[in-house]
mmCIF file of C-alpha atoms and ligand atoms in Angstrom:
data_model
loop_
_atom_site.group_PDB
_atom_site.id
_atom_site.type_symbol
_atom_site.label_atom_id
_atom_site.label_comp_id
_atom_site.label_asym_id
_atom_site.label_seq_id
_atom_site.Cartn_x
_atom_site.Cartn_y
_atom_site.Cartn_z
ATOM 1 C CA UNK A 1 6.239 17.231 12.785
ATOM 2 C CA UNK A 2 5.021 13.686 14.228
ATOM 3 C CA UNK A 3 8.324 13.239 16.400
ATOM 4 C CA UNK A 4 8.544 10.394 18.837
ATOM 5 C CA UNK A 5 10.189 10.860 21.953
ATOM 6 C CA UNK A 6 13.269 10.352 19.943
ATOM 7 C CA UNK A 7 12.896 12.874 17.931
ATOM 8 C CA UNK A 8 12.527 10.381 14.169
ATOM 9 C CA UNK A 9 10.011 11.717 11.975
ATOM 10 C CA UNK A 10 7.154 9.668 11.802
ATOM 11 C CA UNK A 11 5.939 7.580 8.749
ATOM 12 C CA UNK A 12 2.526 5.649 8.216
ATOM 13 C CA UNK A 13 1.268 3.314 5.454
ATOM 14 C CA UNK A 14 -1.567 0.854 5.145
ATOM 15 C CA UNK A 15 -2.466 -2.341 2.748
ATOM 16 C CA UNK A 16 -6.030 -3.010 1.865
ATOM 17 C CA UNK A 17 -7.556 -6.696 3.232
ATOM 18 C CA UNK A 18 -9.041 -6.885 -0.031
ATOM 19 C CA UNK A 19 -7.226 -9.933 -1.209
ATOM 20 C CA UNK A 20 -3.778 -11.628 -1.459
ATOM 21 C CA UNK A 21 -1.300 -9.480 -1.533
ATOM 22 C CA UNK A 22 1.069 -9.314 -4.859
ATOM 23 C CA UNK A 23 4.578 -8.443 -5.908
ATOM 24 C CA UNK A 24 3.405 -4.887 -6.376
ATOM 25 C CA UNK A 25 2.205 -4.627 -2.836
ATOM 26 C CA UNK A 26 5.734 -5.489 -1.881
ATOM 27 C CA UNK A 27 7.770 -3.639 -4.440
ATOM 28 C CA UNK A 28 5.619 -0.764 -3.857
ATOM 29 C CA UNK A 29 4.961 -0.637 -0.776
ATOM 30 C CA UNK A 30 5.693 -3.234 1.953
ATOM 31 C CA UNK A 31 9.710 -3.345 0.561
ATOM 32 C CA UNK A 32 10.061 0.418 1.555
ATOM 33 C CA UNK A 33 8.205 -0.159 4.880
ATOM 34 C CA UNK A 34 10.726 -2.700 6.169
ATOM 35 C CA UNK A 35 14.048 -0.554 4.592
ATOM 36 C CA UNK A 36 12.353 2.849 6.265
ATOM 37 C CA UNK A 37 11.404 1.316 9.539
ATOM 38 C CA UNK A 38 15.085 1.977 11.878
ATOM 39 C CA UNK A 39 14.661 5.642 10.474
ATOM 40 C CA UNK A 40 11.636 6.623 11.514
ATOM 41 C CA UNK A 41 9.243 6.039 14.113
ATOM 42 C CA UNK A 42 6.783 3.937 11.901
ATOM 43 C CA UNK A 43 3.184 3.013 12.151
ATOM 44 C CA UNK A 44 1.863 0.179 9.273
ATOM 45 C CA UNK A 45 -1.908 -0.512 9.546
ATOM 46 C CA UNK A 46 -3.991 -2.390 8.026
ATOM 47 C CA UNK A 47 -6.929 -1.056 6.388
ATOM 48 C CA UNK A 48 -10.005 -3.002 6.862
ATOM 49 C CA UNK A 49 -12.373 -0.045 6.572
ATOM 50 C CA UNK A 50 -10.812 0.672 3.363
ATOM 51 C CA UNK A 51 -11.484 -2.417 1.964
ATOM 52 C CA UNK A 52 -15.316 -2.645 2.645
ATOM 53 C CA UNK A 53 -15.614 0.178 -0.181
ATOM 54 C CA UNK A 54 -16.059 -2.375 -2.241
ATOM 55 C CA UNK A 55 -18.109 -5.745 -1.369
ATOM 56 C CA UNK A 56 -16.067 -8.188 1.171
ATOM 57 C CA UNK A 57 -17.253 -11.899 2.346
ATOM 58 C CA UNK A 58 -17.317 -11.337 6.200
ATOM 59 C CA UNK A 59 -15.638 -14.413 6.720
ATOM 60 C CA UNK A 60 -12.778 -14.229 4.065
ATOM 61 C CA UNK A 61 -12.152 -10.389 5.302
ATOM 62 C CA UNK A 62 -11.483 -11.047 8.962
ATOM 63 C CA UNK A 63 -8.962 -13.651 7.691
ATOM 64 C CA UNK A 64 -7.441 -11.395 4.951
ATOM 65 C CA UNK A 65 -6.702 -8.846 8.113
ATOM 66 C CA UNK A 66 -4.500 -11.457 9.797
ATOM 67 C CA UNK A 67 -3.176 -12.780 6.772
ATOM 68 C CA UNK A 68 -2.265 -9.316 5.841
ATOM 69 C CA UNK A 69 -0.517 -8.236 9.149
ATOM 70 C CA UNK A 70 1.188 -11.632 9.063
ATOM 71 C CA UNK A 71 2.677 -10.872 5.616
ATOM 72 C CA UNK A 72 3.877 -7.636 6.987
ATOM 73 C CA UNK A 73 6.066 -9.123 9.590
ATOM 74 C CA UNK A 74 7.569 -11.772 7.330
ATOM 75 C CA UNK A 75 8.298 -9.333 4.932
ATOM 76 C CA UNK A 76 10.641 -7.719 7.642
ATOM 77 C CA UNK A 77 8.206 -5.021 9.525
ATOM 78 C CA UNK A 78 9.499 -6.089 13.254
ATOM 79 C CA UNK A 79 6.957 -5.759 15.561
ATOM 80 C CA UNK A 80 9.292 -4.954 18.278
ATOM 81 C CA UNK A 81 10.313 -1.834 15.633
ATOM 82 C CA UNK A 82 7.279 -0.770 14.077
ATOM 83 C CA UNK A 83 3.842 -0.284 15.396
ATOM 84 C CA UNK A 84 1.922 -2.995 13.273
ATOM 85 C CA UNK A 85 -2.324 -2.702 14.027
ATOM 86 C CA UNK A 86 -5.697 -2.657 12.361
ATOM 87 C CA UNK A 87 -7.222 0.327 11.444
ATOM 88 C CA UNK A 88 -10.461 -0.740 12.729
ATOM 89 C CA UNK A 89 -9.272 -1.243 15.816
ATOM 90 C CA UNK A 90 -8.955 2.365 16.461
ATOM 91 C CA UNK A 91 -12.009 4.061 16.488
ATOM 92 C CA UNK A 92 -10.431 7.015 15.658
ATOM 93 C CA UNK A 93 -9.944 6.926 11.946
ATOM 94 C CA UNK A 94 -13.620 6.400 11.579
ATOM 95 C CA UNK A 95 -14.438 9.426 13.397
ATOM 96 C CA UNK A 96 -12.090 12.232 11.842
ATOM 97 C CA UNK A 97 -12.528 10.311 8.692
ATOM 98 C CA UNK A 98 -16.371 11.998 8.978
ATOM 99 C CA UNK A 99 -15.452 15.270 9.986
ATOM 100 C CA UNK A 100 -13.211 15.337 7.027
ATOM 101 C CA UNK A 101 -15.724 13.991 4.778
ATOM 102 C CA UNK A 102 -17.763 17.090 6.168
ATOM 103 C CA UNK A 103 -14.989 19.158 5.219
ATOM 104 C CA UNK A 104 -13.970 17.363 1.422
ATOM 105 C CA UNK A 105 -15.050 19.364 -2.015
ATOM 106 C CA UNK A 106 -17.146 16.882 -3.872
ATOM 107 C CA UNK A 107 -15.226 18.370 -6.718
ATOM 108 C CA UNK A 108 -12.207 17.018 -5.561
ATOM 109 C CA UNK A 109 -13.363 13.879 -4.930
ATOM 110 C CA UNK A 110 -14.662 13.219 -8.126
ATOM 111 C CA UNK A 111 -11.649 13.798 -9.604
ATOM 112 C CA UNK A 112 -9.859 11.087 -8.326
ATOM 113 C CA UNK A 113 -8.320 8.260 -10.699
ATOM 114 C CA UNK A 114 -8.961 5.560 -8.160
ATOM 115 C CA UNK A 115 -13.037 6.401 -7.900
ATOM 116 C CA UNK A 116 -13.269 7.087 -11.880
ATOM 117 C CA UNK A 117 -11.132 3.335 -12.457
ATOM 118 C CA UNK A 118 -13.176 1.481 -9.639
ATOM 119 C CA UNK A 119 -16.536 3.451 -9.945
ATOM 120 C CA UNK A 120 -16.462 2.660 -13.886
ATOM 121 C CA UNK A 121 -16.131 -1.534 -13.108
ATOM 122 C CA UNK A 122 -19.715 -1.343 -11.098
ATOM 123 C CA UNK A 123 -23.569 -0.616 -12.100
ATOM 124 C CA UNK A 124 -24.174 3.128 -11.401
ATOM 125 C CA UNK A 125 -26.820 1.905 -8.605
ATOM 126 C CA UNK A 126 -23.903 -0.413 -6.963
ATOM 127 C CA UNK A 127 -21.535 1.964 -6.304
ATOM 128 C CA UNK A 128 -21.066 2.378 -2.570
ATOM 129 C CA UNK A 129 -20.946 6.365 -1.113
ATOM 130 C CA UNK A 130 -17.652 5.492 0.490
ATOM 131 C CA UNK A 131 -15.722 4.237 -2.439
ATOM 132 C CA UNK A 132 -16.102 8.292 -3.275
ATOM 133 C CA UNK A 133 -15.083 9.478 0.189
ATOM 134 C CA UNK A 134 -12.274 7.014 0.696
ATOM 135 C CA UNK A 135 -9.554 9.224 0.276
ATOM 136 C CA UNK A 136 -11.136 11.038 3.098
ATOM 137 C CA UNK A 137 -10.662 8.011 5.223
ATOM 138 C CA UNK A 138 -7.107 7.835 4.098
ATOM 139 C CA UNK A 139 -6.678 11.252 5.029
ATOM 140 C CA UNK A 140 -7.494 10.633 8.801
ATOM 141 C CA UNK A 141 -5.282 7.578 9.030
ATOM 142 C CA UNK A 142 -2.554 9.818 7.933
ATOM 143 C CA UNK A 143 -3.465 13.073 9.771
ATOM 144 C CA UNK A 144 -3.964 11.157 13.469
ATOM 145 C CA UNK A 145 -0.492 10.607 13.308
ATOM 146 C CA UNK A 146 0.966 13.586 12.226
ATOM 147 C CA UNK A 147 2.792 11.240 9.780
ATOM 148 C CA UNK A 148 5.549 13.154 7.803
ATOM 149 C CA UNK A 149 6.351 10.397 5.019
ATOM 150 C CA UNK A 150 3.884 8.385 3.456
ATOM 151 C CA UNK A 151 5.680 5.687 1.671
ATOM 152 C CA UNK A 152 3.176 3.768 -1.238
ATOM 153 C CA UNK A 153 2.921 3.762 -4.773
ATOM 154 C CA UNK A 154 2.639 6.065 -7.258
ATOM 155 C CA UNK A 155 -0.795 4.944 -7.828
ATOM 156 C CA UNK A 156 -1.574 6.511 -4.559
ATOM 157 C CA UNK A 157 0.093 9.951 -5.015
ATOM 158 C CA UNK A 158 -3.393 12.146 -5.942
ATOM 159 C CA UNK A 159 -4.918 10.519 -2.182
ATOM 160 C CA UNK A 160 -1.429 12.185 -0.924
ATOM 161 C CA UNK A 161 -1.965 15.431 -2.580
ATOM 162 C CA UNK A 162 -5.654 15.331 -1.676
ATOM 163 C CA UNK A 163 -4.596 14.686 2.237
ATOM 164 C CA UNK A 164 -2.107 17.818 1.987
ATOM 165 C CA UNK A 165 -4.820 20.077 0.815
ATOM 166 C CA UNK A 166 -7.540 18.659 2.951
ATOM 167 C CA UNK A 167 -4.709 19.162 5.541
ATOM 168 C CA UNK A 168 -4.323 22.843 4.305
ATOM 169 C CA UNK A 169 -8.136 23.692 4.230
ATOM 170 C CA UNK A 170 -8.209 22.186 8.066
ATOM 171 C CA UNK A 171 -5.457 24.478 9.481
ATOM 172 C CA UNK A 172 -6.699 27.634 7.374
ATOM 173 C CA UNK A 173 -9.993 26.788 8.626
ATOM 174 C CA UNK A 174 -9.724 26.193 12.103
ATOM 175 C CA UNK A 175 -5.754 26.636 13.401
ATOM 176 C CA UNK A 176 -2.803 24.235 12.698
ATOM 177 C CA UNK A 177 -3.713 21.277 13.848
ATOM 178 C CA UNK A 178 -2.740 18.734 11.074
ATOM 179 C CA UNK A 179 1.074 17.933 9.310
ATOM 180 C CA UNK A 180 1.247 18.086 6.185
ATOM 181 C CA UNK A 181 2.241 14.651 4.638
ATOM 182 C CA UNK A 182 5.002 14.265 1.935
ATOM 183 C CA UNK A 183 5.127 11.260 -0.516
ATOM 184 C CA UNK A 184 7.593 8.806 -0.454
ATOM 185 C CA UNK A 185 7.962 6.389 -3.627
ATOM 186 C CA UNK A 186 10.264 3.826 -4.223
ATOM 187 C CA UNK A 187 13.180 4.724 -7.062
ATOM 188 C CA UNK A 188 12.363 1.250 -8.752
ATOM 189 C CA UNK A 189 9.110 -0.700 -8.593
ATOM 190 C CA UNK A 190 6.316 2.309 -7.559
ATOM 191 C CA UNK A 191 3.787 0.808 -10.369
ATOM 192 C CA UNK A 192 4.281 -2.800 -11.283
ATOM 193 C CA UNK A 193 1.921 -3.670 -13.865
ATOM 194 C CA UNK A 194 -0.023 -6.552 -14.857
ATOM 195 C CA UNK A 195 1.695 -9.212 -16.379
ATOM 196 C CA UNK A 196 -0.841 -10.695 -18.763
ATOM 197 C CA UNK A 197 -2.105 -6.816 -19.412
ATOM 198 C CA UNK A 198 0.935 -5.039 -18.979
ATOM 199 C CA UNK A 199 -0.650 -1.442 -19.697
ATOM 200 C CA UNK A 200 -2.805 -2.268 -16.432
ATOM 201 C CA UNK A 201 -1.484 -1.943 -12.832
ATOM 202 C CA UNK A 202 -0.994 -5.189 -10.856
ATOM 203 C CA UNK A 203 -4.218 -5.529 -8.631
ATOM 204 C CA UNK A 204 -4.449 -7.797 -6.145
ATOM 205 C CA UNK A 205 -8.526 -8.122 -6.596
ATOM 206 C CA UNK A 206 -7.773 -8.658 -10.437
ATOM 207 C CA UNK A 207 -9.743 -11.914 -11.051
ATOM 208 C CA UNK A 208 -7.680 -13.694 -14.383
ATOM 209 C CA UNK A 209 -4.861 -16.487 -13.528
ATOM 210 C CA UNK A 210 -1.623 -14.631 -15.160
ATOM 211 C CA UNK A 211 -2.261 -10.964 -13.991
ATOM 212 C CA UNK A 212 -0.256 -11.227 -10.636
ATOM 213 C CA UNK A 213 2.379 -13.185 -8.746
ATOM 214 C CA UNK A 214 1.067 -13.668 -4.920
ATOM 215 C CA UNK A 215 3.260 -13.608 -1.977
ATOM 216 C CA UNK A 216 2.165 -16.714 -0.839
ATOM 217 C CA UNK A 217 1.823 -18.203 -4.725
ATOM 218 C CA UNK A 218 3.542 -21.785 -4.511
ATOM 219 C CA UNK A 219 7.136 -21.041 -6.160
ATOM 220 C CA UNK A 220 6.079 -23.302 -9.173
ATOM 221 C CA UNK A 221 3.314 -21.464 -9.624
ATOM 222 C CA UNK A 222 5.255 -17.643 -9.557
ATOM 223 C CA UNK A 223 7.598 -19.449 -12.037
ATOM 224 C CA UNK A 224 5.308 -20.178 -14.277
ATOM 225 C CA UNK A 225 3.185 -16.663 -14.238
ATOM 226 C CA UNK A 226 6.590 -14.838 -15.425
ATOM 227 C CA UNK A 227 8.022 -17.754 -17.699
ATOM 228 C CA UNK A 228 3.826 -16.590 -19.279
ATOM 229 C CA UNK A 229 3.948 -12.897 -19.213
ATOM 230 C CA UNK A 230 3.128 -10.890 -22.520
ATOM 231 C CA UNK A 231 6.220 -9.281 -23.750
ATOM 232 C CA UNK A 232 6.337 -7.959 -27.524
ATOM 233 C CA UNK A 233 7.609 -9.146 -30.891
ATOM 234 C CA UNK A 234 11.069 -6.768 -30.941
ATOM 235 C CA UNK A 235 14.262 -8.638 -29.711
ATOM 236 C CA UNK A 236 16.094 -6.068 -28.117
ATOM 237 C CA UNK A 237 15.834 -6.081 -24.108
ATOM 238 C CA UNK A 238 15.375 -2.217 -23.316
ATOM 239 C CA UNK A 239 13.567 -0.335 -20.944
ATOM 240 C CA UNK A 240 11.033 1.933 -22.388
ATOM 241 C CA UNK A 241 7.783 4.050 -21.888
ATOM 242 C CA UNK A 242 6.359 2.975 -25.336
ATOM 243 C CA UNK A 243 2.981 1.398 -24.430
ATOM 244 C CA UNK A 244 3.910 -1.806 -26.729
ATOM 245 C CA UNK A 245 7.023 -2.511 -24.891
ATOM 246 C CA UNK A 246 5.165 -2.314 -21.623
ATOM 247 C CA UNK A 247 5.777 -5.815 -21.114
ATOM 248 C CA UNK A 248 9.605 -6.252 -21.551
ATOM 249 C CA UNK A 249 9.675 -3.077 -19.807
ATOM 250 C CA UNK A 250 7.771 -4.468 -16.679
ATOM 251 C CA UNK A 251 9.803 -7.021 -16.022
ATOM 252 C CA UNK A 252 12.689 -5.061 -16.314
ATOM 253 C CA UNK A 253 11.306 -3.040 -13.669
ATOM 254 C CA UNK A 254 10.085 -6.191 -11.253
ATOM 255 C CA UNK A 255 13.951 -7.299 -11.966
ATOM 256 C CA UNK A 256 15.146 -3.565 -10.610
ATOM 257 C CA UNK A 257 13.229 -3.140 -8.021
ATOM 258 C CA UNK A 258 14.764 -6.806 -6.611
ATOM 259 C CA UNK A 259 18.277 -6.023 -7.681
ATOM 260 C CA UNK A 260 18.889 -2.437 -6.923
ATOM 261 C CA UNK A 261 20.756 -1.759 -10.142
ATOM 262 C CA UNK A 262 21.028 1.255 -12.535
ATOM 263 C CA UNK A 263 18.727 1.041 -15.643
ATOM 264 C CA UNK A 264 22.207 1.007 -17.799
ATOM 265 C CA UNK A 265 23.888 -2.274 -15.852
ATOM 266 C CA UNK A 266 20.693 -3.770 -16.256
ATOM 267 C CA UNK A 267 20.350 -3.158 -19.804
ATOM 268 C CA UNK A 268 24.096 -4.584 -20.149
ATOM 269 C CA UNK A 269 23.879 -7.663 -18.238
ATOM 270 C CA UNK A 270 20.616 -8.603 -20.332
ATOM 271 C CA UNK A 271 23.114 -7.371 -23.673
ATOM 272 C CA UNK A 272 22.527 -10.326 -26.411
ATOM 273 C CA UNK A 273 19.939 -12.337 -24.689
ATOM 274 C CA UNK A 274 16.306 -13.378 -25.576
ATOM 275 C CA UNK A 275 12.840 -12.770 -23.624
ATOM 276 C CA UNK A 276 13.396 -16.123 -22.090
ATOM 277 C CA UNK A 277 16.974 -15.480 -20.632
ATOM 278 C CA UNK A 278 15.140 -12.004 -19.347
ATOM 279 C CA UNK A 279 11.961 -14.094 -17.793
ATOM 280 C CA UNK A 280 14.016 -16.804 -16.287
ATOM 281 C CA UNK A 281 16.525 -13.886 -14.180
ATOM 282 C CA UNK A 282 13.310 -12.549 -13.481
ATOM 283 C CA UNK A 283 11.508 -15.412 -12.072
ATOM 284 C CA UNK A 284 14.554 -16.497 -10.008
ATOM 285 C CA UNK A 285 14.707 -13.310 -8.452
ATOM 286 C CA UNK A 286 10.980 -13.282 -7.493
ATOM 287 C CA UNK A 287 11.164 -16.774 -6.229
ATOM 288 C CA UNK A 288 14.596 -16.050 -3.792
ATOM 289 C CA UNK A 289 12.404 -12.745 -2.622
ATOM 290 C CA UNK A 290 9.103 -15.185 -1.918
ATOM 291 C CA UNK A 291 11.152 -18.201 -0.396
ATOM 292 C CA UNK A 292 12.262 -16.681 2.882
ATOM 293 C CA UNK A 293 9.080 -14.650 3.218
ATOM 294 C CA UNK A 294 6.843 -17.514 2.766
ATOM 295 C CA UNK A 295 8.738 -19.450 5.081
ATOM 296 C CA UNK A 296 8.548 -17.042 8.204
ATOM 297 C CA UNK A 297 4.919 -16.498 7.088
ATOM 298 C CA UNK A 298 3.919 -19.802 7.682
ATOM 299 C CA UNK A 299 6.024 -20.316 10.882
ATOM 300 C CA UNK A 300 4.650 -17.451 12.674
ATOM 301 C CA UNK A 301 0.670 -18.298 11.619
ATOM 302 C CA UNK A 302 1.362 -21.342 13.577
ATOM 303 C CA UNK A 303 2.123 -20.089 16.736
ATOM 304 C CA UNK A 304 -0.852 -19.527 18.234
ATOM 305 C CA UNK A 305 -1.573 -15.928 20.118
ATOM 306 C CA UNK A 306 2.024 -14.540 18.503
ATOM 307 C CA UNK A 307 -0.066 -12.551 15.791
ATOM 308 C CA UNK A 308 -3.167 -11.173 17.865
ATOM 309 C CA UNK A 309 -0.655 -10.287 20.596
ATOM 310 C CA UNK A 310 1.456 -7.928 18.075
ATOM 311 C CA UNK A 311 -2.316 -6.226 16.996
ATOM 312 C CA UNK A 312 -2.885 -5.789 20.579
ATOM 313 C CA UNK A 313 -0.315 -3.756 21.507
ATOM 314 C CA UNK A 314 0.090 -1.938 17.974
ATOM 315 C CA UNK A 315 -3.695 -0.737 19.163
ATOM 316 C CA UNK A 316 -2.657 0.537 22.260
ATOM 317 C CA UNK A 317 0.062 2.367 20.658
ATOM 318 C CA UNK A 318 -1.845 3.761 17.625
ATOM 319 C CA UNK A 319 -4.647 4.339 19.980
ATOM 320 C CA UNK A 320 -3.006 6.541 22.370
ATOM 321 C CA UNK A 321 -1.460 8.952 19.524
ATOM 322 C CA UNK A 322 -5.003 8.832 17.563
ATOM 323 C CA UNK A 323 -6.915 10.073 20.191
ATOM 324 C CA UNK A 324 -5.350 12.489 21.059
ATOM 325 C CA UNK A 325 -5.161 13.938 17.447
ATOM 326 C CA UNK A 326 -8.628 13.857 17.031
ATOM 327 C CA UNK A 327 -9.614 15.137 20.258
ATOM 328 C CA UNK A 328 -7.806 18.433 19.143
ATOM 329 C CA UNK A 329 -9.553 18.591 16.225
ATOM 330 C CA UNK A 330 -13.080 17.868 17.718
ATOM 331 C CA UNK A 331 -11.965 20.613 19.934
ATOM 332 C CA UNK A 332 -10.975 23.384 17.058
ATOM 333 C CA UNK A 333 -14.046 22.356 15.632
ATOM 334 C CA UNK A 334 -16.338 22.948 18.067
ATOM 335 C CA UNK A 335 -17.530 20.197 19.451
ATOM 336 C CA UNK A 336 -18.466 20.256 23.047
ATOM 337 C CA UNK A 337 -16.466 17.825 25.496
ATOM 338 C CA UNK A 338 -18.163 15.001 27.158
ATOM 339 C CA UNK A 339 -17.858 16.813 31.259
HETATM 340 P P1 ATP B 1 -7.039 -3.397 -4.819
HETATM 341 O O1 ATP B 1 -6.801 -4.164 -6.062
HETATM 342 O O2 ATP B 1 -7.875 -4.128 -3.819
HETATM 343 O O3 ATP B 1 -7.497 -1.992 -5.049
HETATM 344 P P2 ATP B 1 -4.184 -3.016 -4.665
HETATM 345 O O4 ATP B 1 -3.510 -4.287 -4.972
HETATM 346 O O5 ATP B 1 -4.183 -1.930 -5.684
HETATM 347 O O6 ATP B 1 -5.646 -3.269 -4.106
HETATM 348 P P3 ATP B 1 -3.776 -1.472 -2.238
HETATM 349 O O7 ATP B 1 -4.149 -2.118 -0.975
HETATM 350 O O8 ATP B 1 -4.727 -0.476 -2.792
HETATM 351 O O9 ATP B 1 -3.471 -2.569 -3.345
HETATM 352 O O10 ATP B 1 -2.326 -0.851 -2.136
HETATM 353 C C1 ATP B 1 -1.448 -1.007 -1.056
HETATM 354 C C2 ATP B 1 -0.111 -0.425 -1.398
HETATM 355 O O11 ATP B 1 0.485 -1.168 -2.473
HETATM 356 C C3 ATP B 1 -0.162 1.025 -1.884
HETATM 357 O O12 ATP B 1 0.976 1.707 -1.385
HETATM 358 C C4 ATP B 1 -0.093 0.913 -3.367
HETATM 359 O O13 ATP B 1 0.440 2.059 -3.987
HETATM 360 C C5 ATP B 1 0.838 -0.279 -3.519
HETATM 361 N N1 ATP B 1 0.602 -0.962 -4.781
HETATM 362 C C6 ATP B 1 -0.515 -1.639 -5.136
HETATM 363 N N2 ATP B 1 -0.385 -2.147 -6.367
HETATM 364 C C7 ATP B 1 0.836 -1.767 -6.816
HETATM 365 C C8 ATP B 1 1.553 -1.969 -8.033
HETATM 366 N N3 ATP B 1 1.014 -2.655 -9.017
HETATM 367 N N4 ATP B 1 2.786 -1.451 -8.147
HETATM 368 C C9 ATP B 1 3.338 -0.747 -7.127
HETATM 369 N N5 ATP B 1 2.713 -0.511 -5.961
HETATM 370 C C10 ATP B 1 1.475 -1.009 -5.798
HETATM 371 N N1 LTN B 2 -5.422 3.941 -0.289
HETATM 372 C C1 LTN B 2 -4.286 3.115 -0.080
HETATM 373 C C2 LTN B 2 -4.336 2.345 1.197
HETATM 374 C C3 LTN B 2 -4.293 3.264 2.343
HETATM 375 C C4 LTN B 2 -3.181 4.035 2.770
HETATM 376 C C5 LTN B 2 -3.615 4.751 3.920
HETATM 377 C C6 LTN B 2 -1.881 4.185 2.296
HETATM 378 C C7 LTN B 2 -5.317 3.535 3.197
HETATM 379 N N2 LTN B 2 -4.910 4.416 4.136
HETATM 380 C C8 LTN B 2 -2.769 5.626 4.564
HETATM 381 C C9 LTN B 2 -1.051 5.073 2.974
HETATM 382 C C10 LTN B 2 -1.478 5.793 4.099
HETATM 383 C C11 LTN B 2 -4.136 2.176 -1.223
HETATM 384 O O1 LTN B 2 -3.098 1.702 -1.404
HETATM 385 N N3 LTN B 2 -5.154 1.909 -1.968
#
């Protein structure tokens, strides 16, 4: 187990720089993070090298990586709490991430949903060799740290399984070296979808004006996007797996995930009412979530050397734990030491 000297159990998670983040980056993920983080000794990274599997703008990636550890600490990661860094910071990743890819079935990889879904949007000749071996990637940031819980969501459970059998393989292979990682998911909100295609998970690099409320989307704005999302033409305010009340059902789900209720209270309060009763409860809870986040975002990007300060020391702590890790690993695998 990845104890700390006080014995938590250790988590890790990571957010792609590969955009603005959405409600479904927070509902999923980033919400969990910041209820998680007194329980565990917790390490939230953001992963840069991740998001160069697809194309990035140089420019608009190094500022996505600030913006991105920024948002973490206003949604309530405390740096003084958590270990907050970038995964390209620590050299680390990037080297067990290739002796894993060394080690990774092609088979395997293939069969991942999030290759066959991105792989399928690009020209054959496009694709990039490390949009396949990304989940190997993802397995080292999760191995160096012995991390027990993984807390994402759902979309990301088949990386998890992958990183517990890579895991597996490893130990057989070569001696127990690596933890084996569980899942963690939240109870409400672990797959928001789109809300103009609500059979479509919420992307943050989804290009069309109505698919996703931003964290930092002006309030108006996230008003608006729910007030507009595609619901169905039944009356009855229900949730439900039936792919043609995906829509009603969604926002159910965003309204959940913010309120903490059971599906039946939820289902009572909204007793009688119409889509636009449902939309407006939804888009005030949204907006009370982005308010106070938005506003400690924006006060702590303007103080100047807070942010690069909190990266500096999250890569001394990640560091120190990563190298380690992998220097065990190099060892079991054979790799001569530098005398
Ligand atoms: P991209 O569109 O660039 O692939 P993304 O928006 O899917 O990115 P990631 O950076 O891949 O986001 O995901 C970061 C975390 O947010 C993961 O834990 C992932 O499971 C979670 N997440 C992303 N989208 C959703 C969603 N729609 N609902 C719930 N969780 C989500
Ligand atoms: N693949 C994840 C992002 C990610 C991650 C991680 C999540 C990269 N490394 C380690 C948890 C633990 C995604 O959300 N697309």
């Amino acid at each position: 187990m990845g104890a700390d000297s006080n014995n938590k159990p250790r988590v890790l998670s990571g957010i792609q720089p590969s955009g603005n983040l959405t409600i479904g980056n927070y509902l999923g993920a980033l919400k969990q993070w910041v209820e998680v983080q007194h329980d565990y000794d917790c390490f939230y990274c953001v992963v840069d090298l991740h998001a160069i599997t697809v194309t990035q703008d140089p420019l608009e990636l190094r500022q996505k990586t600030r913006e991105s550890a920024a948002m973490y600490i206003a949604a309530g990661i405390d740096p003084e709490v958590s270990t907050i860094f970038v995964q390209s910071h620590v050299p680390a990743h990037s080297e067990l991430a290739w002796m894993l890819t060394c080690m990774a079935p092609l088979g395997w990889l293939q069969r991942m949903t999030q290759f066959k879904d991105k792989s399928a949007k690009q020209a054959q000749e496009s694709i990039g060799a490390g949009l396949l071996n990304y989940p190997s990637l993802m397995a080292a940031d999760i191995l160096l740290y012995h991390a027990d819980l993984v807390p994402v969501g759902d979309d990301q459970n088949q990386h998890l399984e992958f990183t517990r059998d890579l895991a597996q393989r490893f130990n057989h292979l070569y001696g127990e070296t690596f933890t084996l990682p569980s899942v963690m998911n939240p109870q409400a909100g672990a797959r928001i979808m789109g809300l103009d295609i609500p059979t479509a998970k919420m992307s943050k690099s989804e290009d069309s004006e109505n698919h996703a409320v931003f964290l930092l989307d002006d309030l108006a704005r996230a008003r608006k996007k729910i007030m507009r999302a595609v619901t169905d033409s039944h009356r009855d305010i229900r949730f439900s797996d039936q792919a043609e009340r995906a829509g009603v059902n969604n926002l159910l789900t965003i309204y959940q995930a913010i309120a903490g209720e059971r599906n039946e209270e939820i289902e009572a309060k909204f007793a009688g009412c119409g889509y636009g009763d449902l939309k407006r409860a939804v888009a005030d809870s949204v907006v009370s979530t982005l308010e106070p986040l938005q506003e400690r975002y924006y006060q702590l990007m303007n103080e100047a050397g807070y942010l690069d300060s909190v990266l500096r020391l999250g890569r001394e702590k990640a560091a120190a734990i990563a190298e380690a890790t992998l220097k065990l690993a190099q060892e079991r695998m054979g790799f001569l030491a530098p005398s």
